Amino acid sequence: EQVSEIANGDEKFDYLVIESTGISEPIPVAQTFCHSLEELEAMARGDAHNHEHDHEHEHVEEIVTEGAEKLAEKQKNDRKLAARAIELQHLTRLDTMVTVADAPLIVEVLCGSNKVQGGGTLATSGLTKVEVEKDQAGEGGGSVNADKTIVDLMMDQLEFANTIILNKEDMLLKQDNGKHLKLQVEALVKKLNPSALLVWTSFAQVKNGGMGTVLGTGRFNFKEARASAGWLQELMNAHHTPETEEYGISSVVFRANRPFHPKRLHLARDGFGEVDLANAGQKKGASSDEDANKMPFRGVIRSKGQVWIANCCAYAFDWTIVGRTFSLEPARHFQAALKEAVETYGEYKEVEGEELDSGAVPEGWDPVWGDRENELVVIGVNINKQAILKALEGALITEEEFAKATAEKKEFEKWVKKMRAESKGACVPFVEVLRGMEEPAIRAATGGFASRFESFVALEDPFFGGKAGEAFMELAVQVG
């Protein structure tokens, strides 16, 4: 509303600089200006949807995943945002997305304890606590996730910008080995966001009034910005050969078509968060470190990707490491999991699975496991790439274990297909028959299996406290 008033006022302006709060995430701000009118109008009506998944709609009423209430609330907020943004599309153009970063703080947050002024989250850090309290006291009870960590917010702001102001250069240079530290910070930020323009400043003073760096750049493109993060660029290029290390900062990509064993993966992460940025590039790399195999993730600052965990076969999980912070969050359901749920609990069809068997198989689709896979990138300082790859490879389900699980899955699904065909036209749907069977009866009928994931259901669950099997092994199903 304020932007519209300014744009329509009597006094005319060439540029409008909007300074968001230090705790705001950049993508929602950019979306306000950058959605197409067609998208905004659809969002405002509440009928926007993903055309890529139209083929799933006939099964939506049967397959219900967690988070429906959160999704409804998000759609409500999207409609409000869209209505406000439509007018802006006619009045403005987003020229540049700028992040002003405290260079010494980058070192403190990424290479220290992840805590700033007494806390690690927006709500607890003295750096952001007051702004969070103001936000929560506002209309609607706050728009910011107060539990978000300082380091996660910093990463969001660095990776999305197309101009990054590295401020407090003078203070950074006063630190021990300051000149070298400056080179490390610059190399690291370039690795995190390769396409951004980097500008060093003291007291945030940019040259030429900011022309060409902050104003009038014409460089912002929403789609490019969303793909600007260094980790995403690494993953998007399947045949990318990492460039020569700059000041000891490098990356490595890991891909696998077998799932991670949850306990092995939990144990494999030793060393992340232990970073010596000041000495990066000045000493021998981690490849010469005798403890590399014991602490393979030493020197890792950023890691991102999506992983398949054996006791969570329905969902791809967002794998995130930033500094000393690690998280695993469900990102999306696998298309294979949806197919399995439909073919087990959905309406029976004699040509079941014909679409995937007729040559329309998506690229990379495994005949048994579908689109399940692991793909992540690791970025760090003096990292031992071979030790990281070895640790991740060792955290996978072994080839022997995977072969056994594959055979069990095929046998169980063979039984399901047979039973569904036999129950066709029966008064009681197969799904109710299956739900009514006790585990011993299922095992007797299938040759010893109670689930298509028989080998995986009993695995230890260090990440989700024993709830993984119930929450993430198969898509939740609503009968009737």
Short mmCIF file of C-alpha atoms in Angstrom, two decimals:
data_model
loop_
_atom_site.label_atom_id
_atom_site.label_comp_id
_atom_site.label_asym_id
_atom_site.label_seq_id
_atom_site.Cartn_x
_atom_site.Cartn_y
_atom_site.Cartn_z
CA GLU A 1 0.00 0.00 0.00
CA GLN A 2 2.80 2.40 0.88
CA VAL A 3 4.68 1.65 -2.35
CA SER A 4 1.48 2.28 -4.34
CA GLU A 5 0.93 5.61 -2.59
CA ILE A 6 4.47 6.73 -3.38
CA ALA A 7 4.27 5.59 -7.01
CA ASN A 8 0.94 7.33 -7.55
CA GLY A 9 1.84 10.50 -5.66
CA ASP A 10 2.45 13.93 -7.17
CA GLU A 11 6.18 13.81 -6.47
CA LYS A 12 8.02 11.46 -8.81
CA PHE A 13 10.98 9.26 -7.92
CA ASP A 14 13.46 7.27 -9.99
CA TYR A 15 14.24 4.63 -7.37
CA LEU A 16 12.75 3.31 -4.17
CA VAL A 17 15.10 1.62 -1.71
CA ILE A 18 13.27 -0.70 0.68
CA GLU A 19 15.25 -1.68 3.76
CA SER A 20 13.75 -4.82 5.26
CA THR A 21 14.27 -5.68 8.89
CA GLY A 22 17.41 -7.62 9.67
CA ILE A 23 15.30 -10.70 10.45
CA SER A 24 13.30 -10.81 7.22
CA GLU A 25 13.77 -13.57 4.66
CA PRO A 26 14.48 -12.29 1.14
CA ILE A 27 12.40 -14.63 -1.02
CA PRO A 28 8.91 -13.57 0.21
CA VAL A 29 9.89 -9.93 -0.34
CA ALA A 30 11.02 -10.62 -3.89
CA GLN A 31 7.94 -12.71 -4.66
CA THR A 32 5.75 -9.69 -3.97
CA PHE A 33 7.30 -7.96 -6.97
CA CYS A 34 8.20 -10.84 -9.25
CA HIS A 35 5.26 -13.22 -9.71
CA SER A 36 3.63 -12.98 -13.12
CA LEU A 37 0.18 -11.37 -13.23
CA GLU A 38 -1.31 -14.73 -14.24
CA GLU A 39 0.21 -16.43 -11.20
CA LEU A 40 -0.90 -13.63 -8.88
CA GLU A 41 -4.46 -13.63 -10.17
CA ALA A 42 -4.63 -17.41 -9.74
CA MET A 43 -3.22 -17.12 -6.21
CA ALA A 44 -5.71 -14.39 -5.34
CA ARG A 45 -8.59 -16.62 -6.47
CA GLY A 46 -7.10 -19.50 -4.50
CA ASP A 47 -7.04 -21.87 -7.45
CA ALA A 48 -3.28 -21.93 -8.16
CA HIS A 49 -1.86 -25.41 -8.47
CA ASN A 50 1.08 -27.27 -9.83
CA HIS A 51 0.35 -28.41 -13.39
CA GLU A 52 3.19 -30.89 -13.24
CA HIS A 53 1.15 -33.08 -10.92
CA ASP A 54 -2.26 -32.93 -12.61
CA HIS A 55 -2.04 -36.69 -13.18
CA GLU A 56 -2.18 -37.22 -9.41
CA HIS A 57 -5.44 -35.38 -8.81
CA GLU A 58 -7.70 -38.41 -9.11
CA HIS A 59 -5.93 -39.92 -6.10
CA VAL A 60 -5.68 -36.82 -3.94
CA GLU A 61 -8.73 -37.71 -1.86
CA GLU A 62 -7.18 -41.07 -0.99
CA ILE A 63 -3.60 -40.05 -0.27
CA VAL A 64 -3.30 -37.60 2.60
CA THR A 65 0.07 -36.34 3.82
CA GLU A 66 0.90 -34.48 7.00
CA GLY A 67 0.83 -30.71 7.14
CA ALA A 68 -2.62 -30.07 5.61
CA GLU A 69 -3.42 -27.33 8.13
CA LYS A 70 -0.10 -25.57 7.52
CA LEU A 71 -0.68 -25.79 3.77
CA ALA A 72 -4.17 -24.25 4.12
CA GLU A 73 -2.77 -21.40 6.19
CA LYS A 74 -0.01 -20.83 3.64
CA GLN A 75 -2.56 -20.69 0.81
CA LYS A 76 -4.60 -18.15 2.77
CA ASN A 77 -1.55 -15.96 3.27
CA ASP A 78 -0.61 -16.38 -0.40
CA ARG A 79 -4.01 -15.05 -1.45
CA LYS A 80 -3.58 -11.96 0.70
CA LEU A 81 -0.07 -11.40 -0.62
CA ALA A 82 -1.21 -11.87 -4.21
CA ALA A 83 -3.99 -9.32 -3.94
CA ARG A 84 -1.52 -6.69 -2.71
CA ALA A 85 1.12 -7.64 -5.25
CA ILE A 86 -1.09 -7.37 -8.34
CA GLU A 87 -1.10 -3.59 -8.18
CA LEU A 88 2.66 -3.47 -7.65
CA GLN A 89 3.20 -5.34 -10.92
CA HIS A 90 1.78 -2.35 -12.79
CA LEU A 91 3.86 0.20 -10.91
CA THR A 92 7.29 -1.20 -10.11
CA ARG A 93 10.19 -3.39 -11.23
CA LEU A 94 12.55 -5.09 -8.79
CA ASP A 95 15.98 -3.94 -9.95
CA THR A 96 18.41 -5.32 -7.35
CA MET A 97 18.29 -7.53 -4.27
CA VAL A 98 21.02 -6.40 -1.87
CA THR A 99 22.29 -8.13 1.25
CA VAL A 100 24.44 -6.09 3.62
CA ALA A 101 26.56 -8.57 5.55
CA ASP A 102 28.71 -7.92 8.59
CA ALA A 103 31.99 -9.50 7.43
CA PRO A 104 33.40 -10.15 10.93
CA LEU A 105 30.04 -11.68 11.88
CA ILE A 106 30.32 -14.15 8.99
CA VAL A 107 33.52 -15.45 10.55
CA GLU A 108 32.00 -15.50 14.03
CA VAL A 109 28.83 -17.32 13.02
CA LEU A 110 30.15 -19.83 10.49
CA CYS A 111 33.39 -20.66 12.22
CA GLY A 112 32.40 -20.24 15.86
CA SER A 113 29.60 -21.60 18.00
CA ASN A 114 26.74 -20.34 15.80
CA LYS A 115 25.74 -18.16 18.75
CA VAL A 116 25.72 -14.38 18.55
CA GLN A 117 25.30 -12.13 21.58
CA GLY A 118 24.11 -14.94 23.82
CA GLY A 119 21.86 -16.93 21.52
CA GLY A 120 21.69 -18.98 18.36
CA THR A 121 18.09 -18.26 17.30
CA LEU A 122 16.40 -15.04 16.27
CA ALA A 123 14.43 -15.05 19.50
CA THR A 124 17.41 -15.57 21.80
CA SER A 125 20.24 -13.62 20.18
CA GLY A 126 20.82 -10.10 21.44
CA LEU A 127 21.39 -9.15 17.80
CA THR A 128 17.81 -9.91 16.74
CA LYS A 129 15.72 -10.37 19.89
CA VAL A 130 14.26 -6.86 19.94
CA GLU A 131 13.20 -7.04 16.27
CA VAL A 132 11.55 -10.42 16.87
CA GLU A 133 9.60 -9.03 19.83
CA LYS A 134 8.39 -6.11 17.73
CA ASP A 135 7.38 -8.47 14.95
CA GLN A 136 5.46 -10.76 17.30
CA ALA A 137 3.67 -7.80 18.85
CA GLY A 138 2.46 -6.68 15.43
CA GLU A 139 -0.71 -7.46 13.56
CA GLY A 140 -1.23 -11.17 13.05
CA GLY A 141 1.12 -12.13 15.86
CA GLY A 142 4.31 -12.01 13.83
CA SER A 143 5.45 -13.08 10.39
CA VAL A 144 8.95 -14.25 11.32
CA ASN A 145 9.94 -17.73 12.51
CA ALA A 146 11.48 -16.81 15.86
CA ASP A 147 13.10 -20.25 16.17
CA LYS A 148 15.07 -19.82 12.96
CA THR A 149 18.79 -19.75 13.66
CA ILE A 150 21.01 -16.76 13.01
CA VAL A 151 23.21 -18.84 10.73
CA ASP A 152 20.25 -20.09 8.64
CA LEU A 153 18.96 -16.56 8.15
CA MET A 154 22.43 -15.33 7.18
CA MET A 155 22.71 -18.12 4.64
CA ASP A 156 19.29 -17.33 3.14
CA GLN A 157 20.24 -13.67 2.75
CA LEU A 158 23.67 -14.38 1.25
CA GLU A 159 22.53 -17.05 -1.20
CA PHE A 160 19.57 -15.14 -2.64
CA ALA A 161 21.12 -11.69 -3.22
CA ASN A 162 22.57 -10.48 -6.50
CA THR A 163 24.62 -7.75 -4.77
CA ILE A 164 26.35 -8.51 -1.48
CA ILE A 165 27.81 -5.64 0.55
CA LEU A 166 30.58 -7.04 2.77
CA ASN A 167 30.59 -4.36 5.42
CA LYS A 168 33.00 -3.55 8.28
CA GLU A 169 36.06 -4.26 6.17
CA ASP A 170 38.05 -2.00 8.51
CA MET A 171 37.16 -4.10 11.56
CA LEU A 172 37.96 -7.35 9.79
CA LEU A 173 41.41 -6.08 8.78
CA LYS A 174 42.19 -5.22 12.41
CA GLN A 175 41.83 -8.86 13.44
CA ASP A 176 44.83 -11.18 13.62
CA ASN A 177 45.89 -12.12 10.11
CA GLY A 178 43.17 -9.75 8.88
CA LYS A 179 44.33 -9.40 5.26
CA HIS A 180 44.33 -13.14 4.76
CA LEU A 181 41.01 -13.44 6.59
CA LYS A 182 39.47 -10.95 4.17
CA LEU A 183 40.53 -13.12 1.24
CA GLN A 184 38.97 -16.16 2.93
CA VAL A 185 35.66 -14.40 3.55
CA GLU A 186 35.48 -13.21 -0.04
CA ALA A 187 36.32 -16.66 -1.44
CA LEU A 188 33.75 -18.29 0.84
CA VAL A 189 30.95 -15.86 -0.09
CA LYS A 190 31.78 -16.36 -3.78
CA LYS A 191 31.45 -20.10 -3.26
CA LEU A 192 28.11 -19.68 -1.51
CA ASN A 193 26.74 -17.36 -4.21
CA PRO A 194 28.93 -17.44 -7.36
CA SER A 195 26.78 -15.04 -9.41
CA ALA A 196 26.52 -12.20 -6.88
CA LEU A 197 28.42 -8.92 -7.17
CA LEU A 198 30.61 -8.49 -4.05
CA VAL A 199 31.31 -4.98 -2.75
CA TRP A 200 33.58 -4.33 0.23
CA THR A 201 32.70 -1.33 2.43
CA SER A 202 33.35 0.33 5.75
CA PHE A 203 30.35 2.02 7.38
CA ALA A 204 28.32 0.73 4.39
CA GLN A 205 29.63 3.53 2.17
CA VAL A 206 29.34 2.47 -1.49
CA LYS A 207 31.06 4.36 -4.30
CA ASN A 208 29.23 6.53 -6.85
CA GLY A 209 26.16 6.71 -4.67
CA GLY A 210 25.54 3.03 -5.26
CA MET A 211 24.95 3.41 -9.01
CA GLY A 212 25.76 0.14 -10.75
CA THR A 213 26.02 -1.78 -7.50
CA VAL A 214 22.86 -0.98 -5.54
CA LEU A 215 20.86 1.21 -7.95
CA GLY A 216 20.16 0.80 -11.64
CA THR A 217 21.88 -2.54 -12.06
CA GLY A 218 19.04 -4.25 -13.90
CA ARG A 219 20.56 -7.52 -12.69
CA PHE A 220 17.77 -9.06 -10.64
CA ASN A 221 15.94 -12.05 -12.06
CA PHE A 222 13.78 -14.08 -9.71
CA LYS A 223 14.36 -17.48 -11.33
CA GLU A 224 18.10 -16.89 -11.52
CA ALA A 225 18.17 -15.70 -7.90
CA ARG A 226 16.41 -18.84 -6.70
CA ALA A 227 19.10 -20.90 -8.44
CA SER A 228 22.03 -18.66 -7.42
CA ALA A 229 23.11 -20.61 -4.34
CA GLY A 230 26.45 -22.29 -4.92
CA TRP A 231 25.23 -25.64 -3.60
CA LEU A 232 22.29 -25.64 -6.02
CA GLN A 233 24.49 -24.79 -9.00
CA GLU A 234 26.74 -27.70 -8.11
CA LEU A 235 23.80 -30.12 -7.98
CA MET A 236 22.18 -28.82 -11.17
CA ASN A 237 25.31 -29.64 -13.16
CA ALA A 238 25.59 -33.41 -12.98
CA HIS A 239 28.91 -33.50 -14.85
CA HIS A 240 30.49 -30.50 -13.16
CA THR A 241 34.18 -30.75 -12.34
CA PRO A 242 34.94 -28.52 -9.33
CA GLU A 243 37.24 -25.62 -10.08
CA THR A 244 40.68 -25.20 -8.58
CA GLU A 245 40.46 -24.44 -4.88
CA GLU A 246 40.66 -20.77 -3.99
CA TYR A 247 42.26 -20.15 -0.60
CA GLY A 248 41.43 -23.69 0.49
CA ILE A 249 37.69 -23.34 -0.12
CA SER A 250 36.19 -26.10 -2.26
CA SER A 251 33.22 -28.43 -2.66
CA VAL A 252 32.36 -32.02 -3.42
CA VAL A 253 29.11 -33.62 -4.65
CA PHE A 254 27.78 -36.99 -3.45
CA ARG A 255 25.14 -39.02 -5.29
CA ALA A 256 23.82 -42.52 -4.62
CA ASN A 257 20.84 -44.70 -5.53
CA ARG A 258 20.88 -46.66 -2.27
CA PRO A 259 19.39 -45.22 0.94
CA PHE A 260 21.31 -44.11 3.98
CA HIS A 261 21.29 -46.35 7.03
CA PRO A 262 19.99 -43.97 9.73
CA LYS A 263 22.43 -44.94 12.48
CA ARG A 264 25.45 -44.99 10.15
CA LEU A 265 24.53 -41.59 8.77
CA HIS A 266 24.11 -40.18 12.25
CA LEU A 267 27.61 -41.36 13.18
CA ALA A 268 29.22 -40.27 9.89
CA ARG A 269 28.80 -36.53 10.47
CA ASP A 270 31.73 -36.14 12.88
CA GLY A 271 33.71 -32.94 12.55
CA PHE A 272 31.26 -30.53 10.94
CA GLY A 273 31.44 -27.06 12.44
CA GLU A 274 35.16 -27.30 13.20
CA VAL A 275 36.52 -24.63 10.86
CA ASP A 276 39.73 -22.62 10.90
CA LEU A 277 39.06 -19.92 8.32
CA ALA A 278 42.05 -17.76 9.26
CA ASN A 279 44.53 -20.48 8.31
CA ALA A 280 42.67 -21.78 5.27
CA GLY A 281 44.93 -22.16 2.28
CA GLN A 282 48.07 -21.47 4.34
CA LYS A 283 48.64 -24.99 5.54
CA LYS A 284 48.45 -28.45 4.09
CA GLY A 285 44.99 -29.56 3.18
CA ALA A 286 42.90 -31.95 5.21
CA SER A 287 43.99 -34.77 2.91
CA SER A 288 47.16 -34.99 5.00
CA ASP A 289 45.32 -34.99 8.32
CA GLU A 290 45.72 -38.28 10.18
CA ASP A 291 42.28 -37.82 11.75
CA ALA A 292 40.47 -37.19 8.44
CA ASN A 293 38.72 -40.55 8.54
CA LYS A 294 37.71 -40.04 12.16
CA MET A 295 36.32 -36.54 11.56
CA PRO A 296 35.48 -36.48 7.83
CA PHE A 297 33.30 -33.36 8.02
CA ARG A 298 35.97 -31.19 9.62
CA GLY A 299 36.09 -27.85 7.81
CA VAL A 300 32.57 -28.14 6.38
CA ILE A 301 30.70 -24.83 6.46
CA ARG A 302 27.76 -25.55 4.17
CA SER A 303 26.10 -28.73 2.98
CA LYS A 304 22.76 -29.01 1.26
CA GLY A 305 20.77 -31.55 -0.70
CA GLN A 306 18.01 -34.13 -0.49
CA VAL A 307 18.52 -37.58 0.96
CA TRP A 308 16.75 -40.92 1.15
CA ILE A 309 16.89 -42.56 4.58
CA ALA A 310 16.05 -46.27 4.73
CA ASN A 311 13.48 -45.95 7.53
CA CYS A 312 11.81 -42.97 5.81
CA CYS A 313 10.99 -44.38 2.37
CA ALA A 314 8.05 -42.08 1.60
CA TYR A 315 9.89 -38.77 1.74
CA ALA A 316 12.97 -37.04 0.42
CA PHE A 317 14.54 -35.10 3.28
CA ASP A 318 16.24 -31.74 3.09
CA TRP A 319 19.77 -32.26 4.43
CA THR A 320 21.24 -29.00 5.72
CA ILE A 321 24.52 -28.12 7.42
CA VAL A 322 25.34 -24.49 8.11
CA GLY A 323 28.29 -23.89 10.42
CA ARG A 324 27.59 -26.01 13.50
CA THR A 325 23.88 -26.42 12.73
CA PHE A 326 22.52 -29.63 11.24
CA SER A 327 18.93 -30.41 10.28
CA LEU A 328 16.84 -33.01 8.47
CA GLU A 329 13.35 -31.96 7.40
CA PRO A 330 10.83 -33.71 5.12
CA ALA A 331 10.92 -31.90 1.78
CA ARG A 332 8.53 -33.78 -0.52
CA HIS A 333 7.07 -37.21 -0.99
CA PHE A 334 8.72 -39.47 -3.52
CA GLN A 335 6.61 -40.10 -6.62
CA ALA A 336 7.36 -43.78 -6.07
CA ALA A 337 5.74 -43.59 -2.63
CA LEU A 338 2.58 -42.12 -4.14
CA LYS A 339 2.53 -44.83 -6.81
CA GLU A 340 2.96 -47.54 -4.15
CA ALA A 341 0.15 -46.13 -2.03
CA VAL A 342 -2.21 -45.89 -4.99
CA GLU A 343 -1.36 -49.38 -6.20
CA THR A 344 -1.92 -50.79 -2.70
CA TYR A 345 -4.94 -48.84 -1.45
CA GLY A 346 -6.41 -47.17 -4.54
CA GLU A 347 -9.11 -48.40 -6.90
CA TYR A 348 -8.08 -51.62 -8.63
CA LYS A 349 -7.29 -51.52 -12.35
CA GLU A 350 -6.41 -54.55 -14.43
CA VAL A 351 -3.79 -52.47 -16.30
CA GLU A 352 -2.24 -51.32 -13.03
CA GLY A 353 1.15 -49.73 -13.59
CA GLU A 354 0.73 -49.67 -17.38
CA GLU A 355 1.72 -45.99 -17.59
CA LEU A 356 5.16 -46.65 -16.14
CA ASP A 357 5.64 -49.93 -18.01
CA SER A 358 4.81 -48.54 -21.44
CA GLY A 359 7.95 -46.54 -22.06
CA ALA A 360 6.80 -43.38 -20.28
CA VAL A 361 9.21 -44.06 -17.43
CA PRO A 362 10.75 -40.85 -16.03
CA GLU A 363 14.50 -40.52 -16.48
CA GLY A 364 16.39 -42.21 -13.69
CA TRP A 365 13.35 -44.19 -12.54
CA ASP A 366 14.32 -47.48 -10.90
CA PRO A 367 11.89 -50.35 -11.66
CA VAL A 368 11.66 -51.23 -7.95
CA TRP A 369 12.54 -48.07 -6.02
CA GLY A 370 11.37 -45.41 -8.45
CA ASP A 371 12.73 -41.88 -8.00
CA ARG A 372 14.35 -42.46 -4.63
CA GLU A 373 17.96 -41.25 -4.52
CA ASN A 374 20.53 -39.20 -2.60
CA GLU A 375 22.09 -35.99 -3.86
CA LEU A 376 23.98 -33.46 -1.76
CA VAL A 377 26.88 -31.05 -1.97
CA VAL A 378 29.45 -30.25 0.71
CA ILE A 379 31.29 -26.90 0.83
CA GLY A 380 34.08 -26.13 3.24
CA VAL A 381 37.58 -25.00 4.12
CA ASN A 382 40.50 -27.41 3.69
CA ILE A 383 38.05 -30.27 3.45
CA ASN A 384 39.16 -33.81 2.73
CA LYS A 385 36.94 -34.71 -0.20
CA GLN A 386 37.86 -38.36 -0.28
CA ALA A 387 37.22 -38.74 3.44
CA ILE A 388 33.80 -37.11 3.06
CA LEU A 389 32.84 -39.33 0.14
CA LYS A 390 34.11 -42.40 1.96
CA ALA A 391 32.12 -41.51 5.07
CA LEU A 392 28.90 -40.94 3.11
CA GLU A 393 29.40 -44.11 1.06
CA GLY A 394 29.98 -46.05 4.27
CA ALA A 395 26.75 -44.67 5.72
CA LEU A 396 24.63 -46.21 2.96
CA ILE A 397 22.75 -49.47 3.16
CA THR A 398 25.27 -51.98 1.80
CA GLU A 399 24.81 -53.57 -1.61
CA GLU A 400 24.04 -56.91 0.05
CA GLU A 401 21.45 -55.32 2.36
CA PHE A 402 19.93 -53.45 -0.56
CA ALA A 403 19.69 -56.58 -2.71
CA LYS A 404 17.86 -58.36 0.14
CA ALA A 405 15.50 -55.39 0.65
CA THR A 406 14.81 -55.23 -3.09
CA ALA A 407 13.89 -58.92 -3.24
CA GLU A 408 11.59 -58.54 -0.22
CA LYS A 409 9.87 -55.51 -1.70
CA LYS A 410 9.23 -57.27 -5.01
CA GLU A 411 7.83 -60.32 -3.24
CA PHE A 412 5.51 -58.27 -1.03
CA GLU A 413 4.22 -56.22 -3.97
CA LYS A 414 3.68 -59.41 -5.98
CA TRP A 415 1.40 -60.62 -3.18
CA VAL A 416 -0.45 -57.29 -3.03
CA LYS A 417 -1.11 -57.39 -6.78
CA LYS A 418 -2.38 -60.98 -6.55
CA MET A 419 -4.67 -60.21 -3.61
CA ARG A 420 -6.08 -57.10 -5.26
CA ALA A 421 -6.92 -59.05 -8.40
CA GLU A 422 -8.62 -61.78 -6.36
CA SER A 423 -10.67 -59.28 -4.35
CA LYS A 424 -11.89 -57.43 -7.44
CA GLY A 425 -15.66 -57.08 -7.24
CA ALA A 426 -15.79 -58.31 -3.66
CA CYS A 427 -18.08 -56.61 -1.16
CA VAL A 428 -15.14 -55.65 1.03
CA PRO A 429 -12.41 -53.50 -0.63
CA PHE A 430 -8.89 -54.88 -0.51
CA VAL A 431 -7.72 -51.99 1.66
CA GLU A 432 -10.14 -53.04 4.40
CA VAL A 433 -9.11 -56.67 4.04
CA LEU A 434 -5.46 -55.68 4.45
CA ARG A 435 -6.19 -53.44 7.42
CA GLY A 436 -8.12 -56.26 9.08
CA MET A 437 -5.30 -58.78 8.82
CA GLU A 438 -3.08 -59.36 11.84
CA GLU A 439 0.69 -59.24 11.28
CA PRO A 440 1.18 -63.03 11.65
CA ALA A 441 -1.47 -63.60 8.97
CA ILE A 442 0.23 -61.18 6.58
CA ARG A 443 3.58 -62.83 7.18
CA ALA A 444 2.11 -66.25 6.57
CA ALA A 445 0.54 -65.09 3.32
CA THR A 446 3.60 -63.29 1.98
CA GLY A 447 6.26 -65.78 2.96
CA GLY A 448 7.45 -63.87 6.03
CA PHE A 449 7.00 -60.18 5.21
CA ALA A 450 4.75 -57.69 7.00
CA SER A 451 5.76 -54.73 4.86
CA ARG A 452 7.24 -53.88 1.46
CA PHE A 453 10.11 -52.38 3.49
CA GLU A 454 10.64 -55.38 5.73
CA SER A 455 14.42 -54.92 6.13
CA PHE A 456 14.12 -51.22 6.94
CA VAL A 457 11.23 -50.89 9.41
CA ALA A 458 13.19 -52.09 12.44
CA LEU A 459 16.30 -49.96 11.90
CA GLU A 460 17.42 -47.73 14.76
CA ASP A 461 16.04 -44.20 14.53
CA PRO A 462 18.51 -41.66 15.97
CA PHE A 463 17.09 -38.71 14.00
CA PHE A 464 13.37 -38.90 14.86
CA GLY A 465 13.24 -40.65 18.21
CA GLY A 466 11.60 -43.84 16.99
CA LYS A 467 8.79 -42.06 15.10
CA ALA A 468 10.25 -42.36 11.60
CA GLY A 469 8.51 -45.60 10.69
CA GLU A 470 5.07 -44.33 11.58
CA ALA A 471 5.50 -40.82 10.18
CA PHE A 472 7.70 -41.24 7.12
CA MET A 473 7.90 -44.86 5.93
CA GLU A 474 4.76 -44.81 3.78
CA LEU A 475 2.31 -42.11 2.75
CA ALA A 476 -0.58 -41.79 5.16
CA VAL A 477 -3.84 -43.08 3.71
CA GLN A 478 -7.41 -42.10 4.42
CA VAL A 479 -9.89 -44.87 3.69
CA GLY A 480 -13.36 -43.99 2.38
#
